[in-house]
Amino acid sequence: MTAYDYDLFVIGGGSGGVRAARVAAALGKRVGIAEEYRYGGTCVIRGCVPKKLYVYASQFPEHFADAAGYGWTVPEASFDWPMLVANKDREIARLEAIYEKNVKGAGGETFHSRAMLVDPHVVHLLGDDRTVTADQILIATGGRPAPHPALVGHEHCIFSNEAFDLKQLPKAIMVEGGGYIAVEFANIFHGLGVETTLVYRGKEILSRFDMDLRRTLHETMEKKGVRILCHAVSEWVRKRPDGRLDALVTGGKVLTVDQVMLAIGRIPNTENMGLEGVGIELSKTGAINVDKYSRTNIDNIWAIGDVTNRVQLTPVAIHEAMCFIETAFKGNPTAPDHDTIPTAVFSQPEIGTVGLSEDEAVKRFADIEIYRASFRPMRHTLSGRDEKMLMKLVVDGASRKVLGAHILGPDAGEMAQLLGIPLKAGLTKEDFDRTMAVHPTAAEELVTMYKPTYRVKDGERV
């Protein structure tokens, strides 16, 4: 039997890679993991964690304004962007250290180096100029913002990575894209007092989400002051003598802003890793092709997370890591379950959703019932804020199974996490109806919508 340096070598120190390395090491396996940048990956260093911190920061102006209705007099507030960035950096450094410490504490060995495949069992660590061997290799290198080289002036634009660390807060910004990253950052910048324009080529923001949520969020964002231009793209970006940027968008309008942020999707990190040299199959978009167990076309090489371009969410990568451990080291082949995944968009107001949208359900089922409630949440009754909350259940009229649950409003993401349990369990509308409400809460609407708002039979609304 060939003697390898490691039972498992992981390339990529993000959430999925670190989880796999830590758990395998805790099982007594000899584990090495390499990360060329910072442990924690996209989510911890330049993704969901700093983003959520910035979302919190951007919500305070509304909290200050709403306080008056509750009897509070709040002095005029001021905002310190460098302080937010510094405090964020301190928290990210703390989390980064924990991620690496957890691997080491379980008995794994960590490397700060770019890693390349030399052959199916050999990894070259460029930073250490060292070659190691491994029985099993897991690729978890994640993804990055998609560039836009065809855009004239793209070199003047920033991406989500740079948005967290701008030296100064812009007075005006144009964000191009209509996905959750673009929408979240548009809300963040607007909340921090930046004049914000969102430019999206599609007919409505947040494709693949339920259309009711998409339209209502669009309307609410515009009421708050975010300018949204759909059916539009930037045609060129030019730097002005004063350092600001001019951006020509569809229709001939030129926007003058301090920053242009591109959020037009993400691509997998698979370049310059030696993948083609060892024969690993890639998709047309550069993602690593894997089977249902996350195994590549080479038996001992696996891939999880965004580098496989299946579902680009941190909890999915972690789930795939745990399934990989079961399959590769516990003799229990386990395929990741990508069905009925709860998710949230930390827009303002927030979105939480799980299961099928109405449009998706109508395509799959002949008889659909829609339960819908739109109301002003209690927290806005005294503040006077004119902002509605939306809740929606999508139900199969034949089986009575709840197929989708969609929420727009405060704490929607928290509710989506809990709704993921009954939807994953396949519970029916009757199960919801016989569940006692918690009063007074917004969430009680989910169990008190007894009559359908409307039905869709054979594609026709009745």
Short mmCIF file of C-alpha atoms in Angstrom, two decimals:
data_model
loop_
_atom_site.label_atom_id
_atom_site.label_comp_id
_atom_site.label_asym_id
_atom_site.label_seq_id
_atom_site.Cartn_x
_atom_site.Cartn_y
_atom_site.Cartn_z
CA MET A 1 0.00 0.00 0.00
CA THR A 2 1.30 3.45 -0.95
CA ALA A 3 2.21 5.64 2.02
CA TYR A 4 0.86 9.17 1.68
CA ASP A 5 1.69 12.24 3.76
CA TYR A 6 -2.00 12.82 4.42
CA ASP A 7 -5.22 10.85 4.37
CA LEU A 8 -6.96 14.03 3.22
CA PHE A 9 -5.64 17.26 1.77
CA VAL A 10 -8.07 20.15 1.38
CA ILE A 11 -7.47 23.00 -1.05
CA GLY A 12 -9.37 26.07 0.14
CA GLY A 13 -9.94 27.34 3.68
CA GLY A 14 -13.50 28.60 3.43
CA SER A 15 -16.51 27.33 5.36
CA GLY A 16 -16.80 24.05 3.45
CA GLY A 17 -13.11 23.24 3.32
CA VAL A 18 -12.50 24.07 6.98
CA ARG A 19 -15.49 21.99 8.10
CA ALA A 20 -14.29 18.97 6.12
CA ALA A 21 -10.71 19.33 7.40
CA ARG A 22 -11.75 19.78 11.01
CA VAL A 23 -14.19 16.87 11.10
CA ALA A 24 -11.83 14.50 9.26
CA ALA A 25 -9.00 15.40 11.65
CA ALA A 26 -11.29 14.80 14.63
CA LEU A 27 -11.88 11.30 13.25
CA GLY A 28 -8.14 10.67 13.55
CA LYS A 29 -7.31 11.21 9.89
CA ARG A 30 -4.06 12.89 8.87
CA VAL A 31 -5.30 16.14 7.38
CA GLY A 32 -3.65 19.09 5.66
CA ILE A 33 -5.41 22.20 4.37
CA ALA A 34 -4.05 25.07 2.28
CA GLU A 35 -5.50 28.58 1.92
CA GLU A 36 -3.68 31.21 -0.13
CA TYR A 37 -5.47 34.24 1.33
CA ARG A 38 -7.26 34.15 4.70
CA TYR A 39 -9.02 31.31 6.50
CA GLY A 40 -12.79 31.76 6.53
CA GLY A 41 -13.22 32.20 2.81
CA THR A 42 -15.76 34.38 1.07
CA CYS A 43 -18.43 34.17 3.77
CA VAL A 44 -16.28 35.23 6.71
CA ILE A 45 -13.76 37.54 5.05
CA ARG A 46 -15.57 39.25 2.17
CA GLY A 47 -19.14 37.97 2.12
CA CYS A 48 -22.06 37.25 4.39
CA VAL A 49 -20.48 38.14 7.73
CA PRO A 50 -19.15 41.63 6.92
CA LYS A 51 -22.21 42.23 4.74
CA LYS A 52 -24.58 41.52 7.63
CA LEU A 53 -22.56 43.85 9.86
CA TYR A 54 -22.91 46.58 7.23
CA VAL A 55 -26.63 45.85 6.95
CA TYR A 56 -26.99 46.45 10.68
CA ALA A 57 -25.05 49.70 10.37
CA SER A 58 -27.24 50.93 7.52
CA GLN A 59 -30.48 50.31 9.44
CA PHE A 60 -29.79 52.77 12.25
CA PRO A 61 -31.05 55.91 10.45
CA GLU A 62 -34.52 54.34 10.24
CA HIS A 63 -34.32 53.20 13.86
CA PHE A 64 -33.44 56.74 14.95
CA ALA A 65 -36.33 58.18 12.93
CA ASP A 66 -38.81 55.60 14.22
CA ALA A 67 -37.87 56.25 17.85
CA ALA A 68 -39.82 59.53 17.93
CA GLY A 69 -43.15 57.71 17.68
CA TYR A 70 -42.23 55.81 20.82
CA GLY A 71 -41.44 58.91 22.83
CA TRP A 72 -37.70 59.08 22.30
CA THR A 73 -35.86 62.23 21.31
CA VAL A 74 -32.73 61.24 19.43
CA PRO A 75 -30.01 63.88 18.88
CA GLU A 76 -28.81 64.49 15.35
CA ALA A 77 -26.70 61.50 14.40
CA SER A 78 -23.41 61.35 12.53
CA PHE A 79 -21.76 58.39 10.86
CA ASP A 80 -18.07 57.42 10.83
CA TRP A 81 -17.31 55.12 7.86
CA PRO A 82 -13.63 54.47 8.81
CA MET A 83 -14.75 53.39 12.28
CA LEU A 84 -17.23 50.88 10.81
CA VAL A 85 -14.51 49.48 8.52
CA ALA A 86 -12.03 49.20 11.39
CA ASN A 87 -14.52 47.50 13.71
CA LYS A 88 -15.48 45.10 10.92
CA ASP A 89 -11.82 44.29 10.32
CA ARG A 90 -11.31 43.50 14.00
CA GLU A 91 -14.27 41.10 14.05
CA ILE A 92 -13.21 39.39 10.81
CA ALA A 93 -9.67 38.90 12.16
CA ARG A 94 -11.14 37.30 15.29
CA LEU A 95 -13.26 34.89 13.24
CA GLU A 96 -10.38 34.08 10.89
CA ALA A 97 -8.21 33.06 13.81
CA ILE A 98 -10.98 30.81 15.16
CA TYR A 99 -11.38 29.04 11.81
CA GLU A 100 -7.70 28.14 11.61
CA LYS A 101 -7.48 27.35 15.33
CA ASN A 102 -10.36 24.87 15.06
CA VAL A 103 -8.57 22.90 12.36
CA LYS A 104 -5.35 22.82 14.35
CA GLY A 105 -7.21 21.94 17.53
CA ALA A 106 -8.70 18.89 15.84
CA GLY A 107 -5.25 17.75 14.78
CA GLY A 108 -5.09 19.11 11.22
CA GLU A 109 -2.14 20.96 9.69
CA THR A 110 -2.75 24.34 8.07
CA PHE A 111 -0.78 26.02 5.30
CA HIS A 112 -0.87 29.62 4.09
CA SER A 113 -0.11 28.91 0.47
CA ARG A 114 -1.61 28.52 -2.96
CA ALA A 115 -1.93 24.83 -3.84
CA MET A 116 -1.77 23.21 -7.26
CA LEU A 117 -2.44 19.65 -8.32
CA VAL A 118 0.55 17.85 -9.82
CA ASP A 119 -1.16 14.48 -10.21
CA PRO A 120 -4.22 12.84 -8.56
CA HIS A 121 -2.32 12.27 -5.32
CA VAL A 122 0.25 15.08 -5.35
CA VAL A 123 -0.20 18.73 -4.34
CA HIS A 124 2.43 21.42 -4.75
CA LEU A 125 2.35 24.25 -2.19
CA LEU A 126 3.69 27.27 -4.02
CA GLY A 127 4.20 29.45 -0.95
CA ASP A 128 6.33 26.80 0.75
CA ASP A 129 7.84 25.43 -2.47
CA ARG A 130 6.92 22.03 -1.12
CA THR A 131 5.17 18.97 -2.54
CA VAL A 132 2.92 16.75 -0.45
CA THR A 133 0.97 13.58 -1.17
CA ALA A 134 -2.55 12.65 -0.12
CA ASP A 135 -4.84 9.66 -0.42
CA GLN A 136 -7.95 11.85 -0.86
CA ILE A 137 -8.04 15.45 -2.12
CA LEU A 138 -10.91 17.86 -1.60
CA ILE A 139 -11.18 21.06 -3.66
CA ALA A 140 -13.12 23.82 -1.93
CA THR A 141 -11.75 26.99 -3.50
CA GLY A 142 -15.08 28.79 -3.80
CA GLY A 143 -15.83 31.56 -6.27
CA ARG A 144 -15.32 35.26 -6.92
CA PRO A 145 -17.22 38.15 -8.52
CA ALA A 146 -17.63 37.79 -12.26
CA PRO A 147 -15.57 40.39 -14.15
CA HIS A 148 -16.97 42.42 -17.01
CA PRO A 149 -14.04 42.81 -19.42
CA ALA A 150 -16.35 43.75 -22.29
CA LEU A 151 -17.43 46.90 -20.47
CA VAL A 152 -15.42 49.88 -21.67
CA GLY A 153 -13.99 51.39 -18.52
CA HIS A 154 -14.39 48.27 -16.37
CA GLU A 155 -11.03 49.05 -14.76
CA HIS A 156 -12.70 51.97 -12.97
CA CYS A 157 -15.32 49.74 -11.33
CA ILE A 158 -15.33 47.90 -8.01
CA PHE A 159 -16.85 44.60 -6.90
CA SER A 160 -18.32 43.44 -3.60
CA ASN A 161 -14.81 42.56 -2.36
CA GLU A 162 -13.64 46.18 -2.58
CA ALA A 163 -16.91 47.66 -1.35
CA PHE A 164 -16.15 46.59 2.22
CA ASP A 165 -12.89 48.54 2.39
CA LEU A 166 -13.39 51.79 0.49
CA LYS A 167 -11.18 54.54 1.90
CA GLN A 168 -14.14 56.86 2.03
CA LEU A 169 -17.88 56.52 1.71
CA PRO A 170 -19.02 57.69 -1.73
CA LYS A 171 -21.60 60.42 -2.06
CA ALA A 172 -23.18 58.60 -5.02
CA ILE A 173 -22.90 55.03 -6.33
CA MET A 174 -24.27 52.99 -9.21
CA VAL A 175 -24.69 49.27 -8.53
CA GLU A 176 -25.13 47.07 -11.59
CA GLY A 177 -26.92 43.76 -11.12
CA GLY A 178 -30.23 42.49 -9.82
CA GLY A 179 -29.31 39.52 -7.67
CA TYR A 180 -29.15 39.39 -3.90
CA ILE A 181 -25.63 40.85 -3.71
CA ALA A 182 -26.56 43.88 -5.83
CA VAL A 183 -29.84 44.42 -3.97
CA GLU A 184 -28.25 44.08 -0.53
CA PHE A 185 -25.43 46.50 -1.29
CA ALA A 186 -27.84 49.00 -2.85
CA ASN A 187 -29.77 48.99 0.42
CA ILE A 188 -26.61 49.19 2.51
CA PHE A 189 -25.23 52.22 0.68
CA HIS A 190 -28.59 53.96 0.64
CA GLY A 191 -29.01 53.38 4.36
CA LEU A 192 -25.61 54.93 4.97
CA GLY A 193 -26.70 58.09 3.16
CA VAL A 194 -25.28 57.40 -0.30
CA GLU A 195 -27.28 58.44 -3.36
CA THR A 196 -27.85 55.01 -4.88
CA THR A 197 -28.90 53.82 -8.33
CA LEU A 198 -29.46 50.12 -9.09
CA VAL A 199 -29.17 49.16 -12.77
CA TYR A 200 -30.44 45.75 -13.86
CA ARG A 201 -30.83 44.22 -17.31
CA GLY A 202 -33.87 42.10 -16.37
CA LYS A 203 -37.51 43.08 -16.07
CA GLU A 204 -37.53 42.82 -12.27
CA ILE A 205 -34.93 42.49 -9.51
CA LEU A 206 -34.18 39.16 -7.78
CA SER A 207 -34.92 36.63 -10.48
CA ARG A 208 -36.02 33.18 -9.24
CA PHE A 209 -37.64 34.66 -6.14
CA ASP A 210 -41.42 34.88 -5.85
CA MET A 211 -42.74 37.71 -8.03
CA ASP A 212 -44.86 39.18 -5.21
CA LEU A 213 -41.72 39.66 -3.12
CA ARG A 214 -39.77 41.07 -6.05
CA ARG A 215 -42.36 43.68 -6.95
CA THR A 216 -43.08 44.71 -3.38
CA LEU A 217 -39.40 45.06 -2.51
CA HIS A 218 -38.82 47.09 -5.68
CA GLU A 219 -41.65 49.47 -4.79
CA THR A 220 -40.51 49.81 -1.18
CA MET A 221 -36.89 50.49 -2.13
CA GLU A 222 -37.99 53.22 -4.51
CA LYS A 223 -40.18 54.79 -1.82
CA LYS A 224 -37.12 54.89 0.43
CA GLY A 225 -35.16 56.70 -2.26
CA VAL A 226 -33.21 54.02 -4.13
CA ARG A 227 -33.38 54.61 -7.87
CA ILE A 228 -33.96 51.38 -9.80
CA LEU A 229 -33.50 51.14 -13.57
CA CYS A 230 -34.63 47.80 -15.03
CA HIS A 231 -34.13 46.72 -18.66
CA ALA A 232 -30.86 48.65 -18.51
CA VAL A 233 -27.12 48.02 -18.56
CA SER A 234 -24.04 50.20 -18.43
CA GLU A 235 -22.52 50.81 -21.86
CA TRP A 236 -19.33 52.52 -20.77
CA VAL A 237 -17.70 54.03 -17.68
CA ARG A 238 -15.33 57.00 -17.90
CA LYS A 239 -13.23 58.74 -15.29
CA ARG A 240 -13.71 62.49 -15.10
CA PRO A 241 -10.95 65.05 -14.44
CA ASP A 242 -12.38 65.57 -10.93
CA GLY A 243 -11.99 61.85 -10.15
CA ARG A 244 -15.71 61.03 -10.33
CA LEU A 245 -17.16 58.59 -12.86
CA ASP A 246 -19.60 58.99 -15.72
CA ALA A 247 -21.58 55.87 -16.62
CA LEU A 248 -23.70 55.67 -19.77
CA VAL A 249 -26.73 53.40 -19.24
CA THR A 250 -29.30 52.10 -21.68
CA GLY A 251 -31.46 54.91 -23.01
CA GLY A 252 -28.62 57.39 -23.32
CA LYS A 253 -28.64 58.66 -19.74
CA VAL A 254 -25.28 59.43 -18.16
CA LEU A 255 -25.01 58.93 -14.39
CA THR A 256 -22.28 60.80 -12.55
CA VAL A 257 -21.22 58.91 -9.44
CA ASP A 258 -18.22 58.36 -7.19
CA GLN A 259 -18.22 54.57 -7.55
CA VAL A 260 -19.60 51.97 -9.94
CA MET A 261 -20.02 48.55 -8.35
CA LEU A 262 -20.50 45.48 -10.55
CA ALA A 263 -22.53 42.63 -9.04
CA ILE A 264 -23.33 40.61 -12.14
CA GLY A 265 -22.78 37.13 -10.80
CA ARG A 266 -19.95 34.95 -9.52
CA ILE A 267 -17.59 32.47 -11.16
CA PRO A 268 -15.75 29.45 -9.69
CA ASN A 269 -12.08 29.63 -8.71
CA THR A 270 -10.61 26.89 -10.89
CA GLU A 271 -7.90 28.67 -12.91
CA ASN A 272 -4.19 27.95 -12.54
CA MET A 273 -4.69 25.03 -10.16
CA GLY A 274 -3.51 22.24 -12.41
CA LEU A 275 -6.99 20.79 -12.76
CA GLU A 276 -6.83 20.31 -16.51
CA GLY A 277 -3.38 18.74 -16.21
CA VAL A 278 -4.67 15.92 -14.04
CA GLY A 279 -7.80 15.51 -16.17
CA ILE A 280 -10.52 16.94 -13.93
CA GLU A 281 -13.64 17.70 -15.96
CA LEU A 282 -14.98 21.26 -15.86
CA SER A 283 -18.30 22.70 -17.00
CA LYS A 284 -18.59 25.40 -19.66
CA THR A 285 -18.55 28.01 -16.90
CA GLY A 286 -15.37 26.61 -15.37
CA ALA A 287 -17.06 24.86 -12.45
CA ILE A 288 -15.86 21.42 -11.38
CA ASN A 289 -18.23 18.68 -12.48
CA VAL A 290 -19.12 16.29 -9.65
CA ASP A 291 -21.48 13.38 -9.15
CA LYS A 292 -24.23 13.32 -6.55
CA TYR A 293 -21.65 12.49 -3.85
CA SER A 294 -19.37 15.45 -4.75
CA ARG A 295 -16.81 13.17 -6.42
CA THR A 296 -15.08 14.38 -9.59
CA ASN A 297 -14.32 12.12 -12.54
CA ILE A 298 -11.12 11.16 -10.70
CA ASP A 299 -12.01 8.73 -7.91
CA ASN A 300 -9.92 10.20 -5.10
CA ILE A 301 -10.58 13.89 -5.89
CA TRP A 302 -13.72 15.61 -4.62
CA ALA A 303 -15.16 19.13 -4.77
CA ILE A 304 -17.71 21.03 -2.71
CA GLY A 305 -19.14 24.52 -2.40
CA ASP A 306 -19.21 27.35 -4.90
CA VAL A 307 -16.43 25.86 -7.00
CA THR A 308 -19.00 23.27 -8.15
CA ASN A 309 -21.62 25.95 -8.91
CA ARG A 310 -24.52 23.92 -7.55
CA VAL A 311 -26.06 26.16 -4.88
CA GLN A 312 -23.91 29.12 -3.86
CA LEU A 313 -24.70 29.38 -0.17
CA THR A 314 -22.42 28.90 2.83
CA PRO A 315 -24.66 26.41 4.68
CA VAL A 316 -24.83 24.34 1.49
CA ALA A 317 -21.04 24.10 1.33
CA ILE A 318 -20.94 23.03 4.98
CA HIS A 319 -23.67 20.44 4.37
CA GLU A 320 -21.76 19.12 1.36
CA ALA A 321 -18.63 18.87 3.53
CA MET A 322 -20.45 16.73 6.08
CA CYS A 323 -21.84 14.48 3.35
CA PHE A 324 -18.33 14.14 1.91
CA ILE A 325 -17.03 12.99 5.32
CA GLU A 326 -19.81 10.38 5.57
CA THR A 327 -19.06 9.13 2.06
CA ALA A 328 -15.26 9.20 2.02
CA PHE A 329 -14.39 8.26 5.60
CA LYS A 330 -17.37 6.63 7.29
CA GLY A 331 -18.46 4.11 4.68
CA ASN A 332 -21.88 5.74 4.50
CA PRO A 333 -22.40 7.16 0.98
CA THR A 334 -24.47 10.30 1.49
CA ALA A 335 -25.59 12.65 -1.28
CA PRO A 336 -26.15 16.31 -0.36
CA ASP A 337 -29.82 17.25 -0.30
CA HIS A 338 -30.28 20.45 -2.30
CA ASP A 339 -34.07 20.43 -2.17
CA THR A 340 -36.13 23.01 -0.22
CA ILE A 341 -33.28 25.23 0.96
CA PRO A 342 -34.31 28.23 3.10
CA THR A 343 -32.63 31.48 2.14
CA ALA A 344 -32.70 35.17 2.97
CA VAL A 345 -31.99 38.44 1.24
CA PHE A 346 -30.86 41.07 3.72
CA SER A 347 -32.50 43.87 1.85
CA GLN A 348 -34.51 46.57 3.59
CA PRO A 349 -37.14 45.25 4.12
CA GLU A 350 -35.71 41.76 4.47
CA ILE A 351 -36.75 38.69 2.48
CA GLY A 352 -37.00 35.14 3.82
CA THR A 353 -38.10 32.33 1.56
CA VAL A 354 -38.20 28.55 1.32
CA GLY A 355 -39.67 26.23 -1.27
CA LEU A 356 -41.38 26.93 -4.57
CA SER A 357 -42.41 30.35 -5.82
CA GLU A 358 -45.93 30.72 -7.18
CA ASP A 359 -44.68 30.70 -10.78
CA GLU A 360 -42.63 27.53 -10.20
CA ALA A 361 -45.50 25.77 -8.45
CA VAL A 362 -47.95 26.58 -11.24
CA LYS A 363 -45.64 24.91 -13.74
CA ARG A 364 -45.47 21.71 -11.69
CA PHE A 365 -48.92 21.33 -10.18
CA ALA A 366 -52.41 21.53 -11.72
CA ASP A 367 -54.16 23.06 -8.71
CA ILE A 368 -52.43 25.67 -6.57
CA GLU A 369 -53.85 27.63 -3.64
CA ILE A 370 -52.28 30.97 -2.68
CA TYR A 371 -52.63 32.35 0.84
CA ARG A 372 -51.47 35.96 0.98
CA ALA A 373 -51.47 38.67 3.66
CA SER A 374 -50.16 42.22 3.38
CA PHE A 375 -50.25 44.43 6.45
CA ARG A 376 -48.39 47.07 8.43
CA PRO A 377 -46.28 45.36 11.11
CA MET A 378 -46.98 46.48 14.66
CA ARG A 379 -43.55 48.06 15.04
CA HIS A 380 -44.54 50.64 12.40
CA THR A 381 -47.92 51.60 13.90
CA LEU A 382 -46.50 54.19 16.31
CA SER A 383 -43.48 55.14 14.24
CA GLY A 384 -45.76 56.07 11.36
CA ARG A 385 -43.52 54.35 8.82
CA ASP A 386 -45.51 53.54 5.69
CA GLU A 387 -44.05 50.12 5.04
CA LYS A 388 -46.01 46.90 4.52
CA MET A 389 -45.13 43.34 5.39
CA LEU A 390 -45.99 40.53 2.98
CA MET A 391 -46.54 36.86 3.81
CA LYS A 392 -47.43 34.18 1.30
CA LEU A 393 -47.98 30.43 1.34
CA VAL A 394 -48.09 28.33 -1.82
CA VAL A 395 -50.12 25.14 -1.35
CA ASP A 396 -50.78 22.10 -3.57
CA GLY A 397 -54.57 21.94 -3.81
CA ALA A 398 -54.54 18.15 -4.26
CA SER A 399 -52.17 16.96 -1.52
CA ARG A 400 -52.58 20.08 0.68
CA LYS A 401 -48.78 20.13 1.07
CA VAL A 402 -47.24 23.55 1.66
CA LEU A 403 -44.87 23.98 -1.28
CA GLY A 404 -43.50 27.44 -0.59
CA ALA A 405 -43.41 30.12 2.10
CA HIS A 406 -42.35 33.68 1.31
CA ILE A 407 -41.95 36.66 3.64
CA LEU A 408 -41.01 40.29 3.15
CA GLY A 409 -40.53 42.33 6.30
CA PRO A 410 -38.71 42.55 9.63
CA ASP A 411 -36.97 39.32 10.73
CA ALA A 412 -38.01 37.51 7.55
CA GLY A 413 -34.72 35.61 7.44
CA GLU A 414 -35.20 34.28 10.97
CA MET A 415 -38.70 33.08 10.07
CA ALA A 416 -37.46 31.40 6.89
CA GLN A 417 -35.05 29.29 8.91
CA LEU A 418 -37.87 27.98 11.07
CA LEU A 419 -40.23 27.55 8.10
CA GLY A 420 -37.60 25.36 6.48
CA ILE A 421 -38.38 22.63 9.01
CA PRO A 422 -42.11 22.10 8.28
CA LEU A 423 -41.58 22.50 4.54
CA LYS A 424 -38.72 20.02 4.57
CA ALA A 425 -40.93 17.65 6.56
CA GLY A 426 -43.66 17.95 3.92
CA LEU A 427 -46.36 19.27 6.26
CA THR A 428 -49.76 20.28 4.98
CA LYS A 429 -51.78 23.45 5.23
CA GLU A 430 -53.91 21.71 7.85
CA ASP A 431 -50.78 21.21 9.96
CA PHE A 432 -50.20 24.95 9.79
CA ASP A 433 -53.87 25.68 10.60
CA ARG A 434 -53.91 23.56 13.75
CA THR A 435 -50.73 25.19 15.07
CA MET A 436 -51.48 27.76 17.77
CA ALA A 437 -50.51 31.33 16.98
CA VAL A 438 -48.10 33.41 19.05
CA HIS A 439 -49.75 36.77 19.64
CA PRO A 440 -48.95 39.54 19.01
CA THR A 441 -46.36 38.66 16.36
CA ALA A 442 -46.12 39.13 12.64
CA ALA A 443 -45.37 35.41 12.25
CA GLU A 444 -48.82 34.45 13.54
CA GLU A 445 -50.16 35.30 10.07
CA LEU A 446 -48.49 32.11 8.84
CA VAL A 447 -50.92 29.99 10.87
CA THR A 448 -54.04 32.18 10.68
CA MET A 449 -54.54 32.47 6.91
CA TYR A 450 -57.41 29.99 6.76
CA LYS A 451 -58.95 30.82 3.37
CA PRO A 452 -57.02 31.00 0.09
CA THR A 453 -56.66 34.44 -1.44
CA TYR A 454 -56.98 32.86 -4.89
CA ARG A 455 -56.35 29.60 -6.76
CA VAL A 456 -54.54 28.75 -9.95
CA LYS A 457 -55.96 25.77 -11.88
CA ASP A 458 -54.30 24.50 -15.01
CA GLY A 459 -52.41 27.76 -15.26
CA GLU A 460 -55.49 29.98 -14.95
CA ARG A 461 -56.17 32.15 -11.91
CA VAL A 462 -59.65 31.57 -10.46
#
